Amino acid sequence: MKLFLDTADVSQIREACSWGVISGVTTNPTLVSKQKNMDFKELVKEICEIVDGPVSAEVVSLDVDGMVKEAMEFSKIDPRVVIKIPMTKEGMSATKRLSSEGIRVNVTLVFSAAQAILAAEAGATYISLFMGRLDDVGEDSIAVLENIVAMKENYGFESQILAASIRHPYHVVQAALVGADVATVPFAVLEKLFNHPLTDVGIKRFLEDWNRYRNRG
Ligand code: G3P
């Protein structure tokens, strides 16, 4: 399973990419709105210069022609750009049009296996299941993800299943266990993935032993 970073914060992207574990970035209008001083296209361009992988940029139009127009504009920014389109009837029409022209689409705001089937049929490159938001309303996000992965395997859909709205490291592990292709994680969750108290204790002990050895009589 690949890890993407779920942020529009360039300094977070730069730092996380330096750790060698990030294969792409996903943004959304909420994440972009936090970068108050940046023009959207300039921001996407800068992110693409840092990341060696797909960078999702989301349309805000709700009609088909508007979505396709935005998508065409975003596609000119950089070949890494993937167009994020919401799971609506209009969104799937736009996804079909764009995917037929070879433009990669990340279908977002997917909350059920039924919606995932539609996104796959429309030619989505990525299908983003929002785990945290499903759990928030008392649903079992991992069961939904499992069904989507099974559906993909049964019918050989090429769409990649992307676990989004990740809230904690266990979401990431669960997503990997059921066979998601990608998990997109906020910076804070990525940092938590590194942590284990036994790693810290182990490093401390190795260094103490090494210093004792170096200063031996
Ligand atoms: O980018 C989509 C998704 O990851 C949003 O997550 O935490 O706002 O539910 P969240």
PDB file of N, CA, C and O and ligand atoms in Angstrom, residues 6 26-28 31 84 108 130 133 164-167 184, ligand 1:
ATOM      1  N   ASP A   6      -2.081  13.964   3.053  1.00  0.00           N
ATOM      2  CA  ASP A   6      -3.369  14.651   2.890  1.00  0.00           C
ATOM      3  C   ASP A   6      -3.235  16.058   3.459  1.00  0.00           C
ATOM      4  O   ASP A   6      -3.602  16.305   4.616  1.00  0.00           O
ATOM      5  N   THR A  26      -2.731  14.518  -1.585  1.00  0.00           N
ATOM      6  CA  THR A  26      -4.133  14.840  -1.880  1.00  0.00           C
ATOM      7  C   THR A  26      -4.468  16.148  -1.178  1.00  0.00           C
ATOM      8  O   THR A  26      -4.046  16.383  -0.042  1.00  0.00           O
ATOM      9  N   THR A  27      -5.213  16.987  -1.897  1.00  0.00           N
ATOM     10  CA  THR A  27      -5.692  18.225  -1.276  1.00  0.00           C
ATOM     11  C   THR A  27      -7.212  18.246  -1.409  1.00  0.00           C
ATOM     12  O   THR A  27      -7.785  17.428  -2.134  1.00  0.00           O
ATOM     13  N   ASN A  28      -7.842  19.154  -0.712  1.00  0.00           N
ATOM     14  CA  ASN A  28      -9.271  19.404  -0.912  1.00  0.00           C
ATOM     15  C   ASN A  28      -9.510  20.881  -0.606  1.00  0.00           C
ATOM     16  O   ASN A  28      -8.612  21.566  -0.093  1.00  0.00           O
ATOM     17  N   LEU A  31      -8.540  22.003   2.920  1.00  0.00           N
ATOM     18  CA  LEU A  31      -7.095  22.051   3.176  1.00  0.00           C
ATOM     19  C   LEU A  31      -6.468  23.258   2.469  1.00  0.00           C
ATOM     20  O   LEU A  31      -5.602  23.929   3.036  1.00  0.00           O
ATOM     21  N   LYS A  84      -9.700  15.848  -8.699  1.00  0.00           N
ATOM     22  CA  LYS A  84     -10.589  15.288  -7.666  1.00  0.00           C
ATOM     23  C   LYS A  84     -12.011  15.751  -7.946  1.00  0.00           C
ATOM     24  O   LYS A  84     -12.273  16.958  -8.046  1.00  0.00           O
ATOM     25  N   THR A 108     -14.026  11.552  -5.127  1.00  0.00           N
ATOM     26  CA  THR A 108     -13.975  11.820  -3.691  1.00  0.00           C
ATOM     27  C   THR A 108     -15.372  11.809  -3.063  1.00  0.00           C
ATOM     28  O   THR A 108     -16.372  11.739  -3.765  1.00  0.00           O
ATOM     29  N   PHE A 130     -13.937   7.733   2.553  1.00  0.00           N
ATOM     30  CA  PHE A 130     -13.669   8.579   3.724  1.00  0.00           C
ATOM     31  C   PHE A 130     -13.899   7.772   5.010  1.00  0.00           C
ATOM     32  O   PHE A 130     -15.023   7.714   5.526  1.00  0.00           O
ATOM     33  N   ARG A 133     -14.875   9.897   8.503  1.00  0.00           N
ATOM     34  CA  ARG A 133     -16.226  10.484   8.503  1.00  0.00           C
ATOM     35  C   ARG A 133     -17.299   9.405   8.576  1.00  0.00           C
ATOM     36  O   ARG A 133     -18.394   9.645   9.106  1.00  0.00           O
ATOM     37  N   ALA A 164      -9.172   7.434   2.651  1.00  0.00           N
ATOM     38  CA  ALA A 164      -9.022   8.858   3.001  1.00  0.00           C
ATOM     39  C   ALA A 164      -9.708   9.120   4.333  1.00  0.00           C
ATOM     40  O   ALA A 164     -10.256   8.201   4.947  1.00  0.00           O
ATOM     41  N   SER A 165      -9.667  10.384   4.761  1.00  0.00           N
ATOM     42  CA  SER A 165     -10.229  10.762   6.058  1.00  0.00           C
ATOM     43  C   SER A 165      -9.672   9.841   7.153  1.00  0.00           C
ATOM     44  O   SER A 165     -10.397   9.303   7.973  1.00  0.00           O
ATOM     45  N   ILE A 166      -8.358   9.720   7.117  1.00  0.00           N
ATOM     46  CA  ILE A 166      -7.641   8.861   8.072  1.00  0.00           C
ATOM     47  C   ILE A 166      -7.413   9.664   9.351  1.00  0.00           C
ATOM     48  O   ILE A 166      -6.917  10.793   9.296  1.00  0.00           O
ATOM     49  N   ARG A 167      -7.753   9.076  10.489  1.00  0.00           N
ATOM     50  CA  ARG A 167      -7.672   9.836  11.742  1.00  0.00           C
ATOM     51  C   ARG A 167      -6.571   9.345  12.682  1.00  0.00           C
ATOM     52  O   ARG A 167      -6.197  10.027  13.611  1.00  0.00           O
ATOM     53  N   THR A 184      -4.217   7.982   2.284  1.00  0.00           N
ATOM     54  CA  THR A 184      -3.734   9.367   2.330  1.00  0.00           C
ATOM     55  C   THR A 184      -3.855   9.860   3.762  1.00  0.00           C
ATOM     56  O   THR A 184      -4.931   9.805   4.367  1.00  0.00           O
TER      57      THR A 184
HETATM   58  O1  G3P B   1      -8.986  14.702   1.561  1.00  0.00           O
HETATM   59  C1  G3P B   1     -10.131  14.041   1.937  1.00  0.00           C
HETATM   60  C2  G3P B   1     -10.149  13.529   3.345  1.00  0.00           C
HETATM   61  O2  G3P B   1      -8.965  12.895   3.661  1.00  0.00           O
HETATM   62  C3  G3P B   1     -10.658  14.497   4.381  1.00  0.00           C
HETATM   63  O3  G3P B   1     -10.452  14.047   5.689  1.00  0.00           O
HETATM   64  O4  G3P B   1     -10.392  14.425   8.131  1.00  0.00           O
HETATM   65  O5  G3P B   1     -11.591  16.073   6.651  1.00  0.00           O
HETATM   66  O6  G3P B   1     -12.533  13.811   7.084  1.00  0.00           O
HETATM   67  P1  G3P B   1     -11.286  14.623   6.944  1.00  0.00           P
END
